[in-house]
Amino acid sequence: MLFHVHMLVDIPLDLDKTYVEELKAKEKALSQDLQRQGKWTHIWRIAGQYANISIFNVASAGELHDILLSLPLYPFMQVEVTALCQHYSSVKNEEDAH
Ligand SMILES: O=C(O)CC1=CCC(=O)O1
C-alpha cells in the first residue's frame, strides 16, 4: 500500500542542541534504513519549510503507523497521511500500488 505523508517538524528552540543533533542523526539513520528496505520510497524537502513530503510503500496502515511513531523526531512533528491507490490513467506498473 502506498501512502503520501507530509511531515512538518517543529523542534522547540530551547531544546539542548546536542540532544537535537542526536535525534536528527538517529532520524536520518532510520530513514535511510527504511529507504534501503524499499519501505520509504521517496523523501523530498518542501522548499522553504522544515517539512518533507514522503512516499511509503508498506503492507498496511498499521505498519505505517508503527514506522511513523518510531521516528525519533515524531514527538516534534505534525504528520498528515493520505492513502494512495492506482489512478485509472496511470501507465505505471500496477505493482507500485500494491
Ligand atoms: O527533516 C525532516 O524532514 C524530518 C526527517 C524525516 C526523515 C529525516 O531524515 O528527517
Short mmCIF file of N, CA, C and O and ligand atoms in Angstrom, two decimals:
data_model
loop_
_atom_site.label_atom_id
_atom_site.label_comp_id
_atom_site.label_asym_id
_atom_site.label_seq_id
_atom_site.Cartn_x
_atom_site.Cartn_y
_atom_site.Cartn_z
N MET A 1 0.84 -1.19 0.00
CA MET A 1 0.00 0.00 0.00
C MET A 1 0.88 1.24 0.00
O MET A 1 1.88 1.31 0.71
N LEU A 2 0.45 2.22 -0.81
CA LEU A 2 1.22 3.46 -0.90
C LEU A 2 0.55 4.56 -0.07
O LEU A 2 -0.68 4.68 -0.06
N PHE A 3 1.40 5.33 0.59
CA PHE A 3 0.91 6.45 1.40
C PHE A 3 1.76 7.69 1.12
O PHE A 3 2.99 7.59 1.05
N HIS A 4 1.07 8.79 0.97
CA HIS A 4 1.71 10.11 0.89
C HIS A 4 1.71 10.67 2.31
O HIS A 4 0.65 10.69 2.97
N VAL A 5 2.88 11.07 2.78
CA VAL A 5 2.98 11.56 4.16
C VAL A 5 3.64 12.94 4.15
O VAL A 5 4.70 13.13 3.54
N HIS A 6 2.98 13.88 4.79
CA HIS A 6 3.52 15.23 4.96
C HIS A 6 3.98 15.35 6.41
O HIS A 6 3.19 15.11 7.34
N MET A 7 5.26 15.64 6.59
CA MET A 7 5.81 15.78 7.95
C MET A 7 6.29 17.21 8.13
O MET A 7 7.17 17.68 7.38
N LEU A 8 5.73 17.89 9.09
CA LEU A 8 6.15 19.25 9.44
C LEU A 8 6.86 19.17 10.79
O LEU A 8 6.28 18.67 11.77
N VAL A 9 8.11 19.60 10.82
CA VAL A 9 8.92 19.46 12.03
C VAL A 9 8.98 20.80 12.76
O VAL A 9 9.22 21.84 12.15
N ASP A 10 8.76 20.74 14.06
CA ASP A 10 8.80 21.96 14.89
C ASP A 10 9.49 21.63 16.20
O ASP A 10 8.86 21.18 17.16
N ILE A 11 10.82 21.83 16.22
CA ILE A 11 11.62 21.50 17.41
C ILE A 11 11.74 22.75 18.27
O ILE A 11 12.16 23.81 17.77
N PRO A 12 11.38 22.65 19.54
CA PRO A 12 11.47 23.84 20.41
C PRO A 12 12.89 24.40 20.42
O PRO A 12 13.87 23.65 20.50
N LEU A 13 13.01 25.71 20.33
CA LEU A 13 14.32 26.36 20.22
C LEU A 13 15.16 26.16 21.47
O LEU A 13 16.40 26.21 21.42
N ASP A 14 14.50 25.92 22.62
CA ASP A 14 15.25 25.80 23.88
C ASP A 14 15.70 24.37 24.18
O ASP A 14 16.28 24.11 25.22
N LEU A 15 15.46 23.44 23.23
CA LEU A 15 15.89 22.06 23.45
C LEU A 15 17.42 21.99 23.30
O LEU A 15 17.99 22.70 22.45
N ASP A 16 18.06 21.16 24.13
CA ASP A 16 19.52 21.02 24.11
C ASP A 16 20.02 20.70 22.68
O ASP A 16 19.53 19.76 22.05
N LYS A 17 20.98 21.48 22.21
CA LYS A 17 21.42 21.36 20.81
C LYS A 17 22.04 19.99 20.51
O LYS A 17 21.82 19.41 19.44
N THR A 18 22.82 19.47 21.49
CA THR A 18 23.45 18.16 21.29
C THR A 18 22.39 17.07 21.17
O THR A 18 22.47 16.18 20.32
N TYR A 19 21.37 17.16 22.04
CA TYR A 19 20.27 16.20 22.01
C TYR A 19 19.55 16.27 20.66
O TYR A 19 19.24 15.24 20.06
N VAL A 20 19.34 17.48 20.17
CA VAL A 20 18.65 17.65 18.88
C VAL A 20 19.48 17.03 17.75
O VAL A 20 18.95 16.33 16.89
N GLU A 21 20.81 17.27 17.78
CA GLU A 21 21.66 16.68 16.73
C GLU A 21 21.64 15.16 16.80
O GLU A 21 21.67 14.49 15.77
N GLU A 22 21.59 14.60 18.02
CA GLU A 22 21.49 13.13 18.16
C GLU A 22 20.18 12.63 17.57
O GLU A 22 20.15 11.61 16.87
N LEU A 23 19.09 13.33 17.87
CA LEU A 23 17.79 12.93 17.32
C LEU A 23 17.81 12.96 15.80
O LEU A 23 17.33 12.03 15.13
N LYS A 24 18.39 14.02 15.23
CA LYS A 24 18.44 14.15 13.76
C LYS A 24 19.28 13.04 13.15
O LYS A 24 18.93 12.49 12.09
N ALA A 25 20.41 12.69 13.80
CA ALA A 25 21.26 11.61 13.28
C ALA A 25 20.52 10.28 13.33
O ALA A 25 20.59 9.48 12.37
N LYS A 26 19.79 10.04 14.42
CA LYS A 26 19.01 8.79 14.53
C LYS A 26 17.90 8.76 13.50
O LYS A 26 17.60 7.72 12.90
N GLU A 27 17.26 9.90 13.30
CA GLU A 27 16.18 10.01 12.31
C GLU A 27 16.72 9.68 10.91
O GLU A 27 16.11 8.92 10.16
N LYS A 28 17.87 10.26 10.59
CA LYS A 28 18.47 10.02 9.27
C LYS A 28 18.81 8.54 9.09
O LYS A 28 18.52 7.95 8.03
N ALA A 29 19.42 7.94 10.11
CA ALA A 29 19.82 6.53 10.01
C ALA A 29 18.60 5.63 9.80
O ALA A 29 18.60 4.73 8.95
N LEU A 30 17.54 5.88 10.57
CA LEU A 30 16.33 5.05 10.43
C LEU A 30 15.68 5.28 9.08
O LEU A 30 15.25 4.33 8.41
N SER A 31 15.61 6.54 8.66
CA SER A 31 15.01 6.85 7.36
C SER A 31 15.77 6.15 6.23
O SER A 31 15.16 5.54 5.34
N GLN A 32 17.11 6.21 6.30
CA GLN A 32 17.89 5.60 5.22
C GLN A 32 17.78 4.08 5.26
O GLN A 32 17.77 3.42 4.20
N ASP A 33 17.66 3.51 6.44
CA ASP A 33 17.46 2.06 6.56
C ASP A 33 16.13 1.67 5.90
O ASP A 33 16.06 0.72 5.11
N LEU A 34 15.07 2.43 6.20
CA LEU A 34 13.75 2.14 5.61
C LEU A 34 13.76 2.39 4.10
O LEU A 34 13.08 1.67 3.34
N GLN A 35 14.53 3.39 3.65
CA GLN A 35 14.64 3.61 2.19
C GLN A 35 15.33 2.43 1.53
O GLN A 35 14.89 1.96 0.47
N ARG A 36 16.39 1.92 2.17
CA ARG A 36 17.10 0.76 1.58
C ARG A 36 16.21 -0.48 1.57
O ARG A 36 16.34 -1.34 0.71
N GLN A 37 15.30 -0.58 2.53
CA GLN A 37 14.35 -1.71 2.56
C GLN A 37 13.23 -1.55 1.54
O GLN A 37 12.41 -2.45 1.35
N GLY A 38 13.14 -0.36 0.92
CA GLY A 38 12.08 -0.12 -0.06
C GLY A 38 10.76 0.29 0.55
O GLY A 38 9.75 0.36 -0.15
N LYS A 39 10.76 0.57 1.85
CA LYS A 39 9.51 0.97 2.51
C LYS A 39 9.28 2.48 2.44
O LYS A 39 8.15 2.94 2.42
N TRP A 40 10.35 3.25 2.47
CA TRP A 40 10.27 4.72 2.40
C TRP A 40 10.85 5.08 1.03
O TRP A 40 12.05 5.25 0.88
N THR A 41 9.97 5.16 0.04
CA THR A 41 10.46 5.17 -1.34
C THR A 41 10.87 6.56 -1.85
O THR A 41 11.64 6.65 -2.79
N HIS A 42 10.32 7.61 -1.26
CA HIS A 42 10.69 8.97 -1.64
C HIS A 42 10.69 9.86 -0.41
O HIS A 42 9.82 9.71 0.45
N ILE A 43 11.65 10.79 -0.39
CA ILE A 43 11.61 11.86 0.63
C ILE A 43 12.11 13.13 -0.04
O ILE A 43 13.19 13.15 -0.63
N TRP A 44 11.27 14.14 0.02
CA TRP A 44 11.58 15.42 -0.61
C TRP A 44 11.41 16.54 0.40
O TRP A 44 10.41 16.59 1.11
N ARG A 45 12.38 17.42 0.47
CA ARG A 45 12.24 18.62 1.30
C ARG A 45 11.25 19.56 0.62
O ARG A 45 11.27 19.71 -0.62
N ILE A 46 10.36 20.15 1.36
CA ILE A 46 9.49 21.20 0.84
C ILE A 46 10.29 22.50 0.93
O ILE A 46 10.70 22.91 2.02
N ALA A 47 10.55 23.09 -0.23
CA ALA A 47 11.42 24.26 -0.28
C ALA A 47 10.92 25.35 0.67
O ALA A 47 9.72 25.69 0.66
N GLY A 48 11.82 25.84 1.49
CA GLY A 48 11.48 26.95 2.37
C GLY A 48 10.80 26.57 3.66
O GLY A 48 10.43 27.44 4.44
N GLN A 49 10.64 25.26 3.91
CA GLN A 49 9.97 24.83 5.14
C GLN A 49 10.78 23.71 5.79
O GLN A 49 11.44 22.93 5.09
N TYR A 50 10.70 23.60 7.12
CA TYR A 50 11.28 22.43 7.80
C TYR A 50 10.21 21.36 7.74
O TYR A 50 9.53 21.07 8.73
N ALA A 51 10.05 20.81 6.55
CA ALA A 51 8.98 19.84 6.29
C ALA A 51 9.40 18.98 5.11
O ALA A 51 10.24 19.37 4.30
N ASN A 52 8.81 17.80 5.05
CA ASN A 52 9.07 16.95 3.88
C ASN A 52 7.79 16.30 3.40
O ASN A 52 6.80 16.20 4.14
N ILE A 53 7.84 15.90 2.14
CA ILE A 53 6.81 15.05 1.55
C ILE A 53 7.48 13.70 1.30
O ILE A 53 8.55 13.64 0.67
N SER A 54 6.88 12.66 1.82
CA SER A 54 7.44 11.32 1.66
C SER A 54 6.39 10.38 1.09
O SER A 54 5.19 10.59 1.26
N ILE A 55 6.88 9.35 0.43
CA ILE A 55 6.03 8.26 -0.04
C ILE A 55 6.51 6.98 0.64
O ILE A 55 7.72 6.68 0.62
N PHE A 56 5.57 6.27 1.23
CA PHE A 56 5.86 4.99 1.86
C PHE A 56 5.15 3.88 1.10
O PHE A 56 4.00 4.04 0.66
N ASN A 57 5.84 2.76 0.95
CA ASN A 57 5.25 1.56 0.35
C ASN A 57 5.34 0.45 1.38
O ASN A 57 6.39 -0.17 1.57
N VAL A 58 4.23 0.26 2.11
CA VAL A 58 4.22 -0.67 3.25
C VAL A 58 3.02 -1.61 3.13
O VAL A 58 2.13 -1.41 2.30
N ALA A 59 3.00 -2.64 3.98
CA ALA A 59 1.97 -3.67 3.87
C ALA A 59 0.60 -3.18 4.32
O ALA A 59 -0.43 -3.65 3.82
N SER A 60 0.58 -2.23 5.27
CA SER A 60 -0.71 -1.84 5.85
C SER A 60 -0.60 -0.47 6.50
O SER A 60 0.50 0.04 6.77
N ALA A 61 -1.76 0.10 6.78
CA ALA A 61 -1.79 1.37 7.53
C ALA A 61 -1.18 1.17 8.91
O ALA A 61 -0.55 2.07 9.45
N GLY A 62 -1.38 -0.01 9.46
CA GLY A 62 -0.80 -0.30 10.78
C GLY A 62 0.72 -0.26 10.75
O GLY A 62 1.35 0.25 11.68
N GLU A 63 1.31 -0.83 9.68
CA GLU A 63 2.78 -0.79 9.58
C GLU A 63 3.25 0.65 9.46
O GLU A 63 4.23 1.04 10.10
N LEU A 64 2.56 1.45 8.63
CA LEU A 64 2.94 2.86 8.50
C LEU A 64 2.85 3.57 9.85
O LEU A 64 3.76 4.32 10.25
N HIS A 65 1.77 3.31 10.56
CA HIS A 65 1.58 3.92 11.89
C HIS A 65 2.76 3.59 12.80
O HIS A 65 3.32 4.48 13.46
N ASP A 66 3.15 2.32 12.83
CA ASP A 66 4.26 1.91 13.70
C ASP A 66 5.56 2.59 13.29
O ASP A 66 6.35 3.02 14.16
N ILE A 67 5.80 2.70 11.97
CA ILE A 67 7.02 3.37 11.50
C ILE A 67 7.02 4.82 11.93
O ILE A 67 8.00 5.33 12.48
N LEU A 68 5.89 5.51 11.70
CA LEU A 68 5.86 6.95 12.00
C LEU A 68 6.08 7.21 13.49
O LEU A 68 6.83 8.11 13.87
N LEU A 69 5.44 6.37 14.33
CA LEU A 69 5.59 6.60 15.77
C LEU A 69 6.99 6.23 16.27
O LEU A 69 7.39 6.64 17.36
N SER A 70 7.73 5.45 15.47
CA SER A 70 9.09 5.07 15.88
C SER A 70 10.13 6.13 15.49
O SER A 70 11.29 6.04 15.90
N LEU A 71 9.72 7.12 14.69
CA LEU A 71 10.69 8.13 14.26
C LEU A 71 11.16 8.98 15.44
O LEU A 71 10.32 9.48 16.21
N PRO A 72 12.47 9.15 15.60
CA PRO A 72 12.96 9.93 16.74
C PRO A 72 12.40 11.35 16.80
O PRO A 72 12.23 11.91 17.88
N LEU A 73 12.12 11.94 15.64
CA LEU A 73 11.57 13.31 15.64
C LEU A 73 10.05 13.34 15.73
O LEU A 73 9.46 14.44 15.72
N TYR A 74 9.43 12.16 15.81
CA TYR A 74 7.95 12.13 15.81
C TYR A 74 7.32 13.05 16.87
O TYR A 74 6.33 13.74 16.58
N PRO A 75 7.89 13.11 18.10
CA PRO A 75 7.27 13.99 19.11
C PRO A 75 7.24 15.46 18.69
O PRO A 75 6.51 16.25 19.28
N PHE A 76 8.05 15.81 17.68
CA PHE A 76 8.13 17.21 17.25
C PHE A 76 7.55 17.42 15.85
O PHE A 76 7.87 18.40 15.18
N MET A 77 6.73 16.47 15.44
CA MET A 77 6.19 16.54 14.08
C MET A 77 4.67 16.66 14.08
O MET A 77 4.00 16.10 14.95
N GLN A 78 4.18 17.36 13.07
CA GLN A 78 2.77 17.22 12.70
C GLN A 78 2.76 16.37 11.43
O GLN A 78 3.48 16.69 10.47
N VAL A 79 2.00 15.30 11.45
CA VAL A 79 2.02 14.34 10.34
C VAL A 79 0.62 14.25 9.72
O VAL A 79 -0.37 14.12 10.44
N GLU A 80 0.60 14.32 8.41
CA GLU A 80 -0.66 14.12 7.68
C GLU A 80 -0.44 12.98 6.70
O GLU A 80 0.50 13.01 5.90
N VAL A 81 -1.33 12.00 6.75
CA VAL A 81 -1.20 10.80 5.92
C VAL A 81 -2.36 10.75 4.92
O VAL A 81 -3.52 10.98 5.28
N THR A 82 -2.01 10.46 3.67
CA THR A 82 -3.03 10.27 2.63
C THR A 82 -2.79 8.92 1.97
O THR A 82 -1.68 8.68 1.44
N ALA A 83 -3.76 8.04 2.02
CA ALA A 83 -3.63 6.74 1.35
C ALA A 83 -3.79 6.93 -0.16
O ALA A 83 -4.62 7.73 -0.61
N LEU A 84 -2.96 6.23 -0.91
CA LEU A 84 -2.96 6.35 -2.38
C LEU A 84 -3.39 5.03 -3.01
O LEU A 84 -3.14 3.95 -2.46
N CYS A 85 -4.00 5.13 -4.17
CA CYS A 85 -4.29 3.93 -4.94
C CYS A 85 -4.11 4.26 -6.42
O CYS A 85 -3.94 5.42 -6.80
N GLN A 86 -4.12 3.22 -7.22
CA GLN A 86 -3.83 3.38 -8.64
C GLN A 86 -4.85 4.28 -9.32
O GLN A 86 -6.06 4.13 -9.11
N HIS A 87 -4.36 5.22 -10.14
CA HIS A 87 -5.26 6.02 -10.97
C HIS A 87 -5.50 5.29 -12.28
O HIS A 87 -4.56 4.70 -12.85
N TYR A 88 -6.72 5.33 -12.76
CA TYR A 88 -7.03 4.54 -13.96
C TYR A 88 -6.24 5.01 -15.18
O TYR A 88 -6.07 4.26 -16.14
N SER A 89 -5.72 6.22 -15.16
CA SER A 89 -4.96 6.72 -16.31
C SER A 89 -3.46 6.47 -16.19
O SER A 89 -2.71 6.78 -17.12
N SER A 90 -3.04 5.94 -15.07
CA SER A 90 -1.60 5.76 -14.86
C SER A 90 -1.05 4.67 -15.77
O SER A 90 -1.65 3.59 -15.90
N VAL A 91 0.12 4.96 -16.38
CA VAL A 91 0.78 3.94 -17.20
C VAL A 91 1.81 3.17 -16.37
O VAL A 91 2.44 2.25 -16.86
N LYS A 92 1.93 3.56 -15.14
CA LYS A 92 2.93 2.93 -14.29
C LYS A 92 2.49 1.51 -13.92
O LYS A 92 1.31 1.23 -13.77
N ASN A 93 3.49 0.66 -13.76
CA ASN A 93 3.23 -0.73 -13.40
C ASN A 93 2.37 -0.82 -12.13
O ASN A 93 2.67 -0.17 -11.13
N GLU A 94 1.34 -1.62 -12.16
CA GLU A 94 0.43 -1.72 -11.02
C GLU A 94 1.14 -2.24 -9.78
O GLU A 94 0.67 -2.02 -8.67
N GLU A 95 2.26 -2.92 -9.93
CA GLU A 95 2.97 -3.44 -8.75
C GLU A 95 3.30 -2.31 -7.77
O GLU A 95 3.34 -2.53 -6.57
N ASP A 96 3.51 -1.10 -8.27
CA ASP A 96 3.85 0.01 -7.39
C ASP A 96 2.73 0.34 -6.42
O ASP A 96 2.95 0.95 -5.39
N ALA A 97 1.51 -0.03 -6.77
CA ALA A 97 0.36 0.35 -5.93
C ALA A 97 -0.03 -0.75 -4.95
O ALA A 97 -0.96 -0.59 -4.19
N HIS A 98 0.67 -1.88 -4.98
CA HIS A 98 0.30 -2.99 -4.09
C HIS A 98 1.34 -3.22 -3.00
O HIS A 98 2.39 -2.69 -3.01
O1 LIG B 1 14.00 16.80 8.27
C1 LIG B 1 12.89 16.23 8.12
O2 LIG B 1 12.12 16.50 7.19
C2 LIG B 1 12.50 15.12 9.05
C3 LIG B 1 13.10 13.87 8.61
C4 LIG B 1 12.48 12.75 8.21
C5 LIG B 1 13.48 11.77 7.86
C6 LIG B 1 14.71 12.51 8.11
O3 LIG B 1 15.87 12.10 7.97
O4 LIG B 1 14.44 13.77 8.54
#
